[in-house]
mmCIF file of C-alpha atoms and ligand atoms in Angstrom:
data_model
loop_
_atom_site.group_PDB
_atom_site.id
_atom_site.type_symbol
_atom_site.label_atom_id
_atom_site.label_comp_id
_atom_site.label_asym_id
_atom_site.label_seq_id
_atom_site.Cartn_x
_atom_site.Cartn_y
_atom_site.Cartn_z
ATOM 1 C CA UNK P 1 -55.045 88.965 -144.906
ATOM 2 C CA UNK P 2 -55.959 86.007 -142.659
ATOM 3 C CA UNK P 3 -53.573 86.366 -139.328
ATOM 4 C CA UNK P 4 -51.519 83.930 -137.998
ATOM 5 C CA UNK P 5 -50.148 83.387 -134.578
ATOM 6 C CA UNK P 6 -46.744 82.683 -134.147
ATOM 7 C CA UNK P 7 -46.119 81.845 -130.310
ATOM 8 C CA UNK P 8 -45.112 78.486 -129.192
ATOM 9 C CA UNK P 9 -47.609 76.677 -126.898
ATOM 10 C CA UNK P 10 -44.937 74.609 -125.337
ATOM 11 C CA UNK P 11 -42.560 77.635 -124.248
ATOM 12 C CA UNK P 12 -42.795 78.473 -120.590
ATOM 13 C CA UNK P 13 -41.331 81.035 -118.546
ATOM 14 C CA UNK P 14 -37.916 81.424 -117.508
ATOM 15 C CA UNK P 15 -37.079 80.241 -113.878
ATOM 16 C CA UNK P 16 -37.194 83.440 -111.672
ATOM 17 C CA UNK P 17 -34.012 84.956 -111.206
ATOM 18 C CA UNK P 18 -34.117 84.134 -107.499
ATOM 19 C CA UNK P 19 -34.372 80.422 -108.258
ATOM 20 C CA UNK P 20 -31.609 80.874 -110.741
ATOM 21 C CA UNK P 21 -29.581 82.278 -107.736
ATOM 22 C CA UNK P 22 -30.448 79.598 -105.438
ATOM 23 C CA UNK P 23 -29.731 76.896 -107.710
ATOM 24 C CA UNK P 24 -26.107 78.432 -108.265
ATOM 25 C CA UNK P 25 -25.703 78.330 -104.576
ATOM 26 C CA UNK P 26 -26.524 74.718 -104.451
ATOM 27 C CA UNK P 27 -24.540 74.063 -107.489
ATOM 28 C CA UNK P 28 -21.293 75.917 -106.009
ATOM 29 C CA UNK P 29 -21.819 74.053 -102.406
ATOM 30 C CA UNK P 30 -22.340 70.635 -104.094
ATOM 31 C CA UNK P 31 -24.895 69.211 -101.882
ATOM 32 C CA UNK P 32 -27.278 68.167 -104.072
ATOM 33 C CA UNK P 33 -28.730 65.123 -102.186
ATOM 34 C CA UNK P 34 -31.725 66.253 -99.486
ATOM 35 C CA UNK P 35 -29.682 64.541 -96.935
ATOM 36 C CA UNK P 36 -26.067 65.627 -97.657
ATOM 37 C CA UNK P 37 -26.266 69.044 -95.381
ATOM 38 C CA UNK P 38 -23.501 70.848 -93.470
ATOM 39 C CA UNK P 39 -23.953 71.268 -89.405
ATOM 40 C CA UNK P 40 -26.796 73.718 -89.077
ATOM 41 C CA UNK P 41 -27.759 73.570 -92.799
ATOM 42 C CA UNK P 42 -31.489 72.536 -93.695
ATOM 43 C CA UNK P 43 -31.856 71.263 -96.959
ATOM 44 C CA UNK P 44 -33.837 73.270 -99.683
ATOM 45 C CA UNK P 45 -36.030 69.993 -99.977
ATOM 46 C CA UNK P 46 -37.008 70.007 -96.380
ATOM 47 C CA UNK P 47 -37.878 73.851 -96.501
ATOM 48 C CA UNK P 48 -39.946 73.503 -99.811
ATOM 49 C CA UNK P 49 -41.637 70.257 -97.910
ATOM 50 C CA UNK P 50 -42.394 72.909 -94.934
ATOM 51 C CA UNK P 51 -43.278 75.661 -97.427
ATOM 52 C CA UNK P 52 -45.767 73.472 -99.305
ATOM 53 C CA UNK P 53 -47.468 72.183 -96.233
ATOM 54 C CA UNK P 54 -48.278 75.884 -95.152
ATOM 55 C CA UNK P 55 -49.676 76.384 -98.510
ATOM 56 C CA UNK P 56 -51.999 73.709 -98.915
ATOM 57 C CA UNK P 57 -53.074 73.553 -95.277
ATOM 58 C CA UNK P 58 -51.524 69.888 -94.971
ATOM 59 C CA UNK P 59 -49.885 68.694 -91.936
ATOM 60 C CA UNK P 60 -47.450 66.641 -93.747
ATOM 61 C CA UNK P 61 -45.929 67.395 -97.227
ATOM 62 C CA UNK P 62 -43.069 65.176 -99.092
ATOM 63 C CA UNK P 63 -40.918 66.182 -101.956
ATOM 64 C CA UNK P 64 -40.350 63.518 -104.830
ATOM 65 C CA UNK P 65 -38.955 62.720 -108.103
ATOM 66 C CA UNK P 66 -42.187 63.289 -110.211
ATOM 67 C CA UNK P 67 -45.890 63.311 -110.230
ATOM 68 C CA UNK P 68 -46.054 59.801 -111.234
ATOM 69 C CA UNK P 69 -43.922 58.722 -108.462
ATOM 70 C CA UNK P 70 -46.205 60.561 -105.818
ATOM 71 C CA UNK P 71 -49.286 58.407 -106.948
ATOM 72 C CA UNK P 72 -47.401 55.307 -107.081
ATOM 73 C CA UNK P 73 -46.159 56.210 -103.583
ATOM 74 C CA UNK P 74 -49.441 57.317 -102.511
ATOM 75 C CA UNK P 75 -51.054 53.924 -103.479
ATOM 76 C CA UNK P 76 -48.191 51.936 -101.963
ATOM 77 C CA UNK P 77 -48.734 53.869 -98.697
ATOM 78 C CA UNK P 78 -52.328 52.603 -98.818
ATOM 79 C CA UNK P 79 -51.276 49.192 -99.435
ATOM 80 C CA UNK P 80 -52.610 48.882 -102.892
ATOM 81 C CA UNK P 81 -50.677 46.028 -104.566
ATOM 82 C CA UNK P 82 -50.871 43.169 -107.112
ATOM 83 C CA UNK P 83 -54.407 42.386 -108.255
ATOM 84 C CA UNK P 84 -56.288 45.048 -106.252
ATOM 85 C CA UNK P 85 -58.711 47.239 -108.636
ATOM 86 C CA UNK P 86 -58.281 51.102 -108.513
ATOM 87 C CA UNK P 87 -61.037 53.399 -109.690
ATOM 88 C CA UNK P 88 -59.840 56.168 -111.944
ATOM 89 C CA UNK P 89 -60.842 58.535 -114.504
ATOM 90 C CA UNK P 90 -61.352 57.246 -117.971
ATOM 91 C CA UNK P 91 -60.107 60.928 -119.006
ATOM 92 C CA UNK P 92 -56.920 61.633 -117.779
ATOM 93 C CA UNK P 93 -53.196 60.980 -118.683
ATOM 94 C CA UNK P 94 -50.752 58.285 -118.872
ATOM 95 C CA UNK P 95 -49.143 58.730 -115.681
ATOM 96 C CA UNK P 96 -52.152 57.709 -113.718
ATOM 97 C CA UNK P 97 -53.026 54.401 -115.264
ATOM 98 C CA UNK P 98 -49.503 53.777 -115.334
ATOM 99 C CA UNK P 99 -48.961 54.341 -111.770
ATOM 100 C CA UNK P 100 -52.003 51.930 -110.738
ATOM 101 C CA UNK P 101 -50.287 49.403 -113.221
ATOM 102 C CA UNK P 102 -46.622 49.858 -111.725
ATOM 103 C CA UNK P 103 -48.075 48.470 -108.124
ATOM 104 C CA UNK P 104 -49.556 45.311 -110.020
ATOM 105 C CA UNK P 105 -53.002 47.032 -109.754
ATOM 106 C CA UNK P 106 -55.848 47.267 -112.380
ATOM 107 C CA UNK P 107 -57.608 50.462 -113.333
ATOM 108 C CA UNK P 108 -61.506 50.654 -113.292
ATOM 109 C CA UNK P 109 -62.169 53.469 -115.476
ATOM 110 C CA UNK P 110 -65.225 55.961 -114.563
ATOM 111 C CA UNK P 111 -66.549 57.869 -117.363
ATOM 112 C CA UNK P 112 -66.481 61.696 -117.974
ATOM 113 C CA UNK P 113 -69.517 64.305 -118.355
ATOM 114 C CA UNK P 114 -69.680 67.414 -120.671
ATOM 115 C CA UNK P 115 -68.293 69.354 -118.014
ATOM 116 C CA UNK P 116 -65.268 67.259 -118.255
ATOM 117 C CA UNK P 117 -65.429 65.874 -114.760
ATOM 118 C CA UNK P 118 -65.578 62.395 -113.543
ATOM 119 C CA UNK P 119 -69.404 61.121 -113.932
ATOM 120 C CA UNK P 120 -70.305 60.808 -110.418
ATOM 121 C CA UNK P 121 -73.278 58.299 -111.138
ATOM 122 C CA UNK P 122 -70.878 56.116 -113.080
ATOM 123 C CA UNK P 123 -68.685 56.187 -109.888
ATOM 124 C CA UNK P 124 -71.601 55.556 -107.581
ATOM 125 C CA UNK P 125 -72.479 52.390 -109.903
ATOM 126 C CA UNK P 126 -68.832 51.272 -109.641
ATOM 127 C CA UNK P 127 -67.806 52.086 -105.719
ATOM 128 C CA UNK P 128 -68.045 48.558 -104.820
ATOM 129 C CA UNK P 129 -65.273 47.482 -107.268
ATOM 130 C CA UNK P 130 -62.473 48.937 -105.230
ATOM 131 C CA UNK P 131 -61.271 50.302 -102.085
ATOM 132 C CA UNK P 132 -59.350 52.997 -103.411
ATOM 133 C CA UNK P 133 -60.028 55.843 -106.256
ATOM 134 C CA UNK P 134 -57.389 57.673 -107.962
ATOM 135 C CA UNK P 135 -59.187 61.042 -108.622
ATOM 136 C CA UNK P 136 -57.537 63.009 -111.700
ATOM 137 C CA UNK P 137 -58.922 66.455 -111.730
ATOM 138 C CA UNK P 138 -57.994 66.436 -115.636
ATOM 139 C CA UNK P 139 -56.962 69.650 -117.378
ATOM 140 C CA UNK P 140 -57.852 71.501 -114.020
ATOM 141 C CA UNK P 141 -61.641 70.833 -113.866
ATOM 142 C CA UNK P 142 -63.082 69.929 -110.367
ATOM 143 C CA UNK P 143 -66.150 67.924 -109.783
ATOM 144 C CA UNK P 144 -68.620 68.545 -106.894
ATOM 145 C CA UNK P 145 -66.092 67.359 -104.260
ATOM 146 C CA UNK P 146 -68.713 67.315 -101.591
ATOM 147 C CA UNK P 147 -70.982 64.602 -103.306
ATOM 148 C CA UNK P 148 -67.778 62.868 -104.382
ATOM 149 C CA UNK P 149 -66.454 62.555 -100.902
ATOM 150 C CA UNK P 150 -70.143 61.911 -99.446
ATOM 151 C CA UNK P 151 -70.235 58.747 -101.760
ATOM 152 C CA UNK P 152 -66.549 57.704 -101.347
ATOM 153 C CA UNK P 153 -66.701 57.821 -97.430
ATOM 154 C CA UNK P 154 -69.989 56.374 -97.388
ATOM 155 C CA UNK P 155 -68.742 53.348 -99.450
ATOM 156 C CA UNK P 156 -65.528 53.066 -97.628
ATOM 157 C CA UNK P 157 -63.288 54.141 -100.725
ATOM 158 C CA UNK P 158 -60.371 56.204 -100.180
ATOM 159 C CA UNK P 159 -59.488 58.775 -102.545
ATOM 160 C CA UNK P 160 -56.186 59.902 -103.788
ATOM 161 C CA UNK P 161 -56.173 63.165 -105.444
ATOM 162 C CA UNK P 162 -54.065 63.819 -108.807
ATOM 163 C CA UNK P 163 -53.648 67.502 -108.816
ATOM 164 C CA UNK P 164 -51.334 67.825 -111.472
ATOM 165 C CA UNK P 165 -53.360 70.355 -113.042
ATOM 166 C CA UNK P 166 -54.760 71.991 -109.791
ATOM 167 C CA UNK P 167 -51.981 72.967 -107.923
ATOM 168 C CA UNK P 168 -53.412 76.199 -106.413
ATOM 169 C CA UNK P 169 -57.077 75.433 -107.101
ATOM 170 C CA UNK P 170 -59.792 74.853 -104.820
ATOM 171 C CA UNK P 171 -63.440 73.429 -104.402
ATOM 172 C CA UNK P 172 -65.730 75.533 -102.046
ATOM 173 C CA UNK P 173 -62.632 76.989 -100.279
ATOM 174 C CA UNK P 174 -60.780 73.865 -99.730
ATOM 175 C CA UNK P 175 -57.460 73.425 -101.629
ATOM 176 C CA UNK P 176 -57.378 70.822 -104.290
ATOM 177 C CA UNK P 177 -55.463 67.731 -102.763
ATOM 178 C CA UNK P 178 -57.083 68.520 -99.333
ATOM 179 C CA UNK P 179 -60.297 66.647 -99.965
ATOM 180 C CA UNK P 180 -58.900 62.864 -100.274
ATOM 181 C CA UNK P 181 -56.771 61.190 -97.960
ATOM 182 C CA UNK P 182 -53.720 61.922 -100.064
ATOM 183 C CA UNK P 183 -52.982 64.678 -102.524
ATOM 184 C CA UNK P 184 -50.291 64.460 -105.362
ATOM 185 C CA UNK P 185 -48.764 67.306 -107.300
ATOM 186 C CA UNK P 186 -46.497 67.259 -110.568
ATOM 187 C CA UNK P 187 -43.894 70.114 -110.871
ATOM 188 C CA UNK P 188 -42.626 68.908 -114.138
ATOM 189 C CA UNK P 189 -42.182 71.724 -116.931
ATOM 190 C CA UNK P 190 -45.972 71.779 -118.014
ATOM 191 C CA UNK P 191 -47.654 72.192 -114.421
ATOM 192 C CA UNK P 192 -47.968 75.254 -112.476
ATOM 193 C CA UNK P 193 -44.422 75.011 -110.900
ATOM 194 C CA UNK P 194 -41.545 73.885 -113.015
ATOM 195 C CA UNK P 195 -38.242 72.118 -111.869
ATOM 196 C CA UNK P 196 -38.172 69.918 -115.055
ATOM 197 C CA UNK P 197 -39.363 66.722 -113.166
ATOM 198 C CA UNK P 198 -40.685 66.630 -109.434
ATOM 199 C CA UNK P 199 -43.684 65.925 -107.492
ATOM 200 C CA UNK P 200 -45.352 66.547 -103.924
ATOM 201 C CA UNK P 201 -47.389 64.595 -102.134
ATOM 202 C CA UNK P 202 -49.479 66.099 -98.915
ATOM 203 C CA UNK P 203 -51.724 64.258 -96.376
ATOM 204 C CA UNK P 204 -52.825 64.855 -92.799
ATOM 205 C CA UNK P 205 -52.244 61.179 -91.787
ATOM 206 C CA UNK P 206 -49.461 60.602 -89.891
ATOM 207 C CA UNK P 207 -48.953 56.694 -90.874
ATOM 208 C CA UNK P 208 -49.481 57.445 -94.325
ATOM 209 C CA UNK P 209 -47.095 60.162 -94.337
ATOM 210 C CA UNK P 210 -44.293 57.930 -92.552
ATOM 211 C CA UNK P 211 -44.913 55.142 -94.878
ATOM 212 C CA UNK P 212 -44.525 57.694 -97.692
ATOM 213 C CA UNK P 213 -41.374 59.244 -96.341
ATOM 214 C CA UNK P 214 -39.852 55.531 -95.890
ATOM 215 C CA UNK P 215 -40.730 54.753 -99.532
ATOM 216 C CA UNK P 216 -39.566 57.475 -101.094
ATOM 217 C CA UNK P 217 -35.950 56.510 -99.777
ATOM 218 C CA UNK P 218 -35.246 58.390 -96.572
ATOM 219 C CA UNK P 219 -32.974 55.501 -95.351
ATOM 220 C CA UNK P 220 -33.349 56.431 -91.802
ATOM 221 C CA UNK P 221 -32.943 59.916 -91.761
ATOM 222 C CA UNK P 222 -36.592 61.218 -91.448
ATOM 223 C CA UNK P 223 -36.006 63.185 -88.745
ATOM 224 C CA UNK P 224 -34.391 65.556 -90.897
ATOM 225 C CA UNK P 225 -37.740 66.534 -92.535
ATOM 226 C CA UNK P 226 -39.396 69.845 -91.518
ATOM 227 C CA UNK P 227 -43.121 68.283 -92.516
ATOM 228 C CA UNK P 228 -43.019 64.730 -91.437
ATOM 229 C CA UNK P 229 -44.665 62.989 -88.708
ATOM 230 C CA UNK P 230 -42.479 62.682 -85.083
ATOM 231 C CA UNK P 231 -39.864 59.878 -85.035
ATOM 232 C CA UNK P 232 -42.366 57.954 -82.825
ATOM 233 C CA UNK P 233 -44.607 57.144 -86.092
ATOM 234 C CA UNK P 234 -41.433 55.641 -87.891
ATOM 235 C CA UNK P 235 -40.814 53.184 -84.967
ATOM 236 C CA UNK P 236 -42.389 50.173 -86.161
ATOM 237 C CA UNK P 237 -42.847 51.393 -90.181
ATOM 238 C CA UNK P 238 -39.083 51.770 -90.592
ATOM 239 C CA UNK P 239 -38.852 47.933 -90.217
ATOM 240 C CA UNK P 240 -41.734 47.324 -92.598
ATOM 241 C CA UNK P 241 -41.506 49.899 -95.627
ATOM 242 C CA UNK P 242 -39.324 49.209 -98.351
ATOM 243 C CA UNK P 243 -37.288 51.767 -100.320
ATOM 244 C CA UNK P 244 -38.547 52.640 -103.601
ATOM 245 C CA UNK P 245 -36.105 55.397 -104.259
ATOM 246 C CA UNK P 246 -37.867 58.773 -105.633
ATOM 247 C CA UNK P 247 -36.434 61.738 -103.413
ATOM 248 C CA UNK P 248 -36.409 65.261 -104.782
ATOM 249 C CA UNK P 249 -33.233 66.957 -104.280
ATOM 250 C CA UNK P 250 -31.980 70.058 -103.242
ATOM 251 C CA UNK P 251 -31.384 71.588 -106.655
ATOM 252 C CA UNK P 252 -34.909 71.366 -107.761
ATOM 253 C CA UNK P 253 -36.455 72.743 -104.399
ATOM 254 C CA UNK P 254 -34.280 75.545 -104.693
ATOM 255 C CA UNK P 255 -35.785 76.389 -108.460
ATOM 256 C CA UNK P 256 -39.450 75.448 -106.843
ATOM 257 C CA UNK P 257 -39.417 77.406 -103.347
ATOM 258 C CA UNK P 258 -39.472 81.168 -105.327
ATOM 259 C CA UNK P 259 -42.040 79.445 -107.672
ATOM 260 C CA UNK P 260 -44.230 78.456 -104.880
ATOM 261 C CA UNK P 261 -44.081 81.961 -103.426
ATOM 262 C CA UNK P 262 -45.058 83.305 -106.444
ATOM 263 C CA UNK P 263 -47.782 80.780 -107.329
ATOM 264 C CA UNK P 264 -50.926 82.947 -105.980
ATOM 265 C CA UNK P 265 -49.662 85.793 -108.594
ATOM 266 C CA UNK P 266 -49.005 83.165 -111.369
ATOM 267 C CA UNK P 267 -52.623 82.011 -111.183
ATOM 268 C CA UNK P 268 -54.173 85.361 -111.378
ATOM 269 C CA UNK P 269 -51.947 85.708 -114.753
ATOM 270 C CA UNK P 270 -53.408 82.379 -115.885
ATOM 271 C CA UNK P 271 -56.949 83.193 -115.365
ATOM 272 C CA UNK P 272 -56.510 86.799 -116.870
ATOM 273 C CA UNK P 273 -55.620 84.690 -119.974
ATOM 274 C CA UNK P 274 -58.385 82.219 -119.629
ATOM 275 C CA UNK P 275 -60.897 84.662 -119.582
ATOM 276 C CA UNK P 276 -59.769 86.286 -122.516
ATOM 277 C CA UNK P 277 -59.882 83.027 -124.476
ATOM 278 C CA UNK P 278 -63.409 81.921 -123.022
ATOM 279 C CA UNK P 279 -64.504 85.463 -123.930
ATOM 280 C CA UNK P 280 -63.448 85.470 -127.465
ATOM 281 C CA UNK P 281 -65.168 82.152 -127.851
ATOM 282 C CA UNK P 282 -68.649 82.837 -126.594
ATOM 283 C CA UNK P 283 -71.594 81.966 -128.868
ATOM 284 C CA UNK P 284 -69.307 80.505 -131.355
ATOM 285 C CA UNK P 285 -71.499 78.246 -133.486
ATOM 286 C CA UNK P 286 -70.927 74.653 -133.149
ATOM 287 C CA UNK P 287 -68.738 75.121 -130.103
ATOM 288 C CA UNK P 288 -69.731 74.377 -126.414
ATOM 289 C CA UNK P 289 -67.413 75.941 -123.897
ATOM 290 C CA UNK P 290 -67.092 74.479 -120.515
ATOM 291 C CA UNK P 291 -69.083 76.664 -117.929
ATOM 292 C CA UNK P 292 -67.040 76.648 -114.368
ATOM 293 C CA UNK P 293 -69.259 75.932 -111.482
ATOM 294 C CA UNK P 294 -69.177 78.954 -108.434
ATOM 295 C CA UNK P 295 -67.555 76.427 -105.956
ATOM 296 C CA UNK P 296 -64.531 75.820 -108.194
ATOM 297 C CA UNK P 297 -61.627 78.194 -107.944
ATOM 298 C CA UNK P 298 -59.410 77.158 -110.843
ATOM 299 C CA UNK P 299 -56.120 77.838 -112.474
ATOM 300 C CA UNK P 300 -56.563 78.420 -116.305
ATOM 301 C CA UNK P 301 -53.146 77.160 -117.634
ATOM 302 C CA UNK P 302 -55.124 75.509 -120.242
ATOM 303 C CA UNK P 303 -58.277 75.641 -121.956
ATOM 304 C CA UNK P 304 -60.942 73.171 -123.331
ATOM 305 C CA UNK P 305 -64.012 73.241 -125.170
ATOM 306 C CA UNK P 306 -66.457 70.668 -127.012
ATOM 307 C CA UNK P 307 -67.093 70.132 -130.777
ATOM 308 C CA UNK P 308 -69.961 67.710 -129.666
ATOM 309 C CA UNK P 309 -71.194 65.135 -132.220
ATOM 310 C CA UNK P 310 -68.867 66.506 -134.889
ATOM 311 C CA UNK P 311 -67.634 63.420 -137.287
ATOM 312 C CA UNK P 312 -64.038 63.010 -137.008
ATOM 313 C CA UNK P 313 -63.103 64.200 -140.496
ATOM 314 C CA UNK P 314 -64.708 67.438 -139.593
ATOM 315 C CA UNK P 315 -62.722 67.805 -136.612
ATOM 316 C CA UNK P 316 -59.405 66.873 -138.297
ATOM 317 C CA UNK P 317 -60.188 69.502 -140.904
ATOM 318 C CA UNK P 318 -60.603 71.915 -137.848
ATOM 319 C CA UNK P 319 -57.356 70.710 -136.515
ATOM 320 C CA UNK P 320 -55.598 71.397 -139.799
ATOM 321 C CA UNK P 321 -56.899 74.747 -140.418
ATOM 322 C CA UNK P 322 -56.045 75.645 -136.828
ATOM 323 C CA UNK P 323 -52.496 74.394 -137.190
ATOM 324 C CA UNK P 324 -51.992 76.266 -140.500
ATOM 325 C CA UNK P 325 -53.058 79.778 -138.788
ATOM 326 C CA UNK P 326 -50.453 78.667 -135.959
ATOM 327 C CA UNK P 327 -52.935 77.466 -133.452
ATOM 328 C CA UNK P 328 -52.015 74.229 -132.010
ATOM 329 C CA UNK P 329 -55.190 72.057 -130.658
ATOM 330 C CA UNK P 330 -55.053 68.715 -129.147
ATOM 331 C CA UNK P 331 -57.713 66.291 -129.501
ATOM 332 C CA UNK P 332 -58.509 63.298 -127.549
ATOM 333 C CA UNK P 333 -60.883 61.850 -130.599
ATOM 334 C CA UNK P 334 -57.884 60.614 -132.699
ATOM 335 C CA UNK P 335 -57.622 56.896 -133.504
ATOM 336 C CA UNK P 336 -53.889 56.628 -132.056
ATOM 337 C CA UNK P 337 -52.232 58.298 -129.260
ATOM 338 C CA UNK P 338 -50.572 61.436 -130.181
ATOM 339 C CA UNK P 339 -47.758 63.258 -128.105
ATOM 340 C CA UNK P 340 -49.341 63.741 -124.460
ATOM 341 C CA UNK P 341 -52.539 62.726 -125.624
ATOM 342 C CA UNK P 342 -53.906 59.186 -125.225
ATOM 343 C CA UNK P 343 -57.082 57.740 -124.145
ATOM 344 C CA UNK P 344 -58.245 54.664 -121.798
ATOM 345 C CA UNK P 345 -58.524 52.546 -124.794
ATOM 346 C CA UNK P 346 -54.884 53.168 -125.770
ATOM 347 C CA UNK P 347 -53.874 51.809 -122.809
ATOM 348 C CA UNK P 348 -53.967 47.997 -123.795
ATOM 349 C CA UNK P 349 -52.041 46.898 -120.633
ATOM 350 C CA UNK P 350 -55.334 47.767 -118.634
ATOM 351 C CA UNK P 351 -58.249 46.701 -120.667
ATOM 352 C CA UNK P 352 -61.525 48.694 -120.555
ATOM 353 C CA UNK P 353 -65.218 47.760 -121.231
ATOM 354 C CA UNK P 354 -66.393 49.914 -123.989
ATOM 355 C CA UNK P 355 -67.905 53.384 -122.675
ATOM 356 C CA UNK P 356 -69.746 55.066 -125.303
ATOM 357 C CA UNK P 357 -70.993 57.873 -123.422
ATOM 358 C CA UNK P 358 -67.379 58.857 -122.365
ATOM 359 C CA UNK P 359 -66.058 58.184 -126.214
ATOM 360 C CA UNK P 360 -68.424 60.755 -127.292
ATOM 361 C CA UNK P 361 -67.087 63.583 -125.218
ATOM 362 C CA UNK P 362 -63.564 62.680 -125.664
ATOM 363 C CA UNK P 363 -64.119 62.693 -129.657
ATOM 364 C CA UNK P 364 -65.415 66.221 -128.833
ATOM 365 C CA UNK P 365 -62.580 67.592 -126.707
ATOM 366 C CA UNK P 366 -60.432 70.407 -127.965
ATOM 367 C CA UNK P 367 -57.536 71.061 -125.831
ATOM 368 C CA UNK P 368 -54.791 73.847 -125.838
ATOM 369 C CA UNK P 369 -52.071 74.999 -123.289
ATOM 370 C CA UNK P 370 -51.965 78.496 -122.432
ATOM 371 C CA UNK P 371 -48.244 79.061 -121.003
ATOM 372 C CA UNK P 372 -47.445 82.753 -119.307
ATOM 373 C CA UNK P 373 -45.192 83.777 -122.143
ATOM 374 C CA UNK P 374 -48.685 84.338 -123.897
ATOM 375 C CA UNK P 375 -49.559 88.013 -123.775
ATOM 376 C CA UNK P 376 -53.474 89.084 -123.275
ATOM 377 C CA UNK P 377 -53.174 89.963 -126.784
ATOM 378 C CA UNK P 378 -51.828 86.560 -128.104
ATOM 379 C CA UNK P 379 -54.553 85.011 -126.260
ATOM 380 C CA UNK P 380 -57.338 87.390 -127.800
ATOM 381 C CA UNK P 381 -55.865 86.673 -131.270
ATOM 382 C CA UNK P 382 -56.046 82.677 -130.748
ATOM 383 C CA UNK P 383 -59.531 83.061 -129.798
ATOM 384 C CA UNK P 384 -60.229 85.086 -133.024
ATOM 385 C CA UNK P 385 -58.648 82.412 -135.152
ATOM 386 C CA UNK P 386 -60.211 79.742 -133.332
ATOM 387 C CA UNK P 387 -63.391 81.401 -133.872
ATOM 388 C CA UNK P 388 -63.236 82.017 -137.360
ATOM 389 C CA UNK P 389 -62.010 78.589 -138.107
ATOM 390 C CA UNK P 390 -64.615 76.897 -136.086
ATOM 391 C CA UNK P 391 -67.466 78.910 -137.658
ATOM 392 C CA UNK P 392 -66.197 78.106 -140.897
ATOM 393 C CA UNK P 393 -65.821 74.301 -140.451
ATOM 394 C CA UNK P 394 -69.384 74.397 -138.699
ATOM 395 C CA UNK P 395 -71.181 76.188 -141.787
ATOM 396 C CA UNK P 396 -69.793 73.570 -144.264
ATOM 397 C CA UNK P 397 -72.103 71.037 -142.489
HETATM 398 C C1 LIG O 401 -48.414 65.243 -115.495
HETATM 399 C C2 LIG O 401 -49.326 64.391 -115.055
HETATM 400 C C3 LIG O 401 -48.784 63.736 -113.897
HETATM 401 C C4 LIG O 401 -47.690 63.534 -113.182
HETATM 402 O O1 LIG O 401 -46.671 63.366 -114.220
HETATM 403 P P1 LIG O 401 -45.256 63.215 -114.056
HETATM 404 O O2 LIG O 401 -44.595 63.905 -115.700
HETATM 405 O O3 LIG O 401 -45.055 62.151 -113.624
HETATM 406 O O4 LIG O 401 -44.521 64.623 -113.033
HETATM 407 C C5 LIG O 401 -50.306 63.003 -113.483
HETATM 408 N N1 LIG O 401 -51.283 62.987 -113.927
HETATM 409 C C6 LIG O 401 -51.771 64.375 -114.778
HETATM 410 C C7 LIG O 401 -52.994 64.270 -115.397
HETATM 411 C C8 LIG O 401 -50.807 64.702 -115.553
HETATM 412 O O5 LIG O 401 -51.127 65.553 -116.489
#
């Protein structure tokens, strides 16, 4: 009897009861817009920002409509505009080059290493081409942030961190999103907190924070924020900063606040699952696991491993065999972009020179989500199935 996994890789946990109750309160009073508050009422959105600033240790936080919006807002706040070059990862997801293209700028891609992080040597060679790096901690893998920041600081390149997969993670004790000048997070359903759509942005820089607040569409109501700079900071900026509406609403914030309180426990649960898969796949012939550096505190909400230098038909055979046993793998080597998986050479609006070393890694990445609806037994079963199928296909040569 070959076992078959029957869980769903896209099924997240329900919204916690406390979030449902808070959402019903908002629905019943009807004041969903963040600046629509009763006398003496503090908006859920403002409270979420205050709590998220405390969670990350940032001076300022802003809640917005999506993670992609947060990235675009960060670029605009830094004054990135038409024709500017922005360094970014070749291994990332579509909202990252999309945010760059949306302000009329042009991504300059930096390669990926076998550890699935940005190639710092490639970055060093390209630092003179741009004044901003949009660094994507893709799938939660964090590069040597000390070295990256030293390189960027020396070159005068400012760093925006895309923490869509690292909310709650850290490097050398500093929260992800707090190394660069701005940190951006997503609260879309597949990330570490779920409000359907949503995003957060943090910074210690008062002027950038004020610009971001104005950009998000605060009209002149910035004094209703609890995690924004004081009104003086807005004195000039309010006349100079366009409104590019992208606010978060009180309904989403109400859903998110209890999730933020529970995030440390959720991270521990994700990492329990990650470790079961990792252990189950140790020493699988043909498979290269990703060693996590000691300085990195990660959130194991997804799992990646490499089948290095396997020819494409062999990987395709593996994917088909795993799928037949209920294990859904994503692959970054397919010729055509599929679902959430696309590649730098699929983004034809932002053409790139060929990157053979990066292509070799992308063609080897096996990727799967580990939603918290999976039990530890589920994770052990997934690892058994993967191990069996990878070994079988590997042996076929
Ligand atoms: C999800 C995601 C984002 C932001 O996406 P939204 O769907 O706009 O919230 C940004 N970068 C990466 C790598 C992502 O996975």
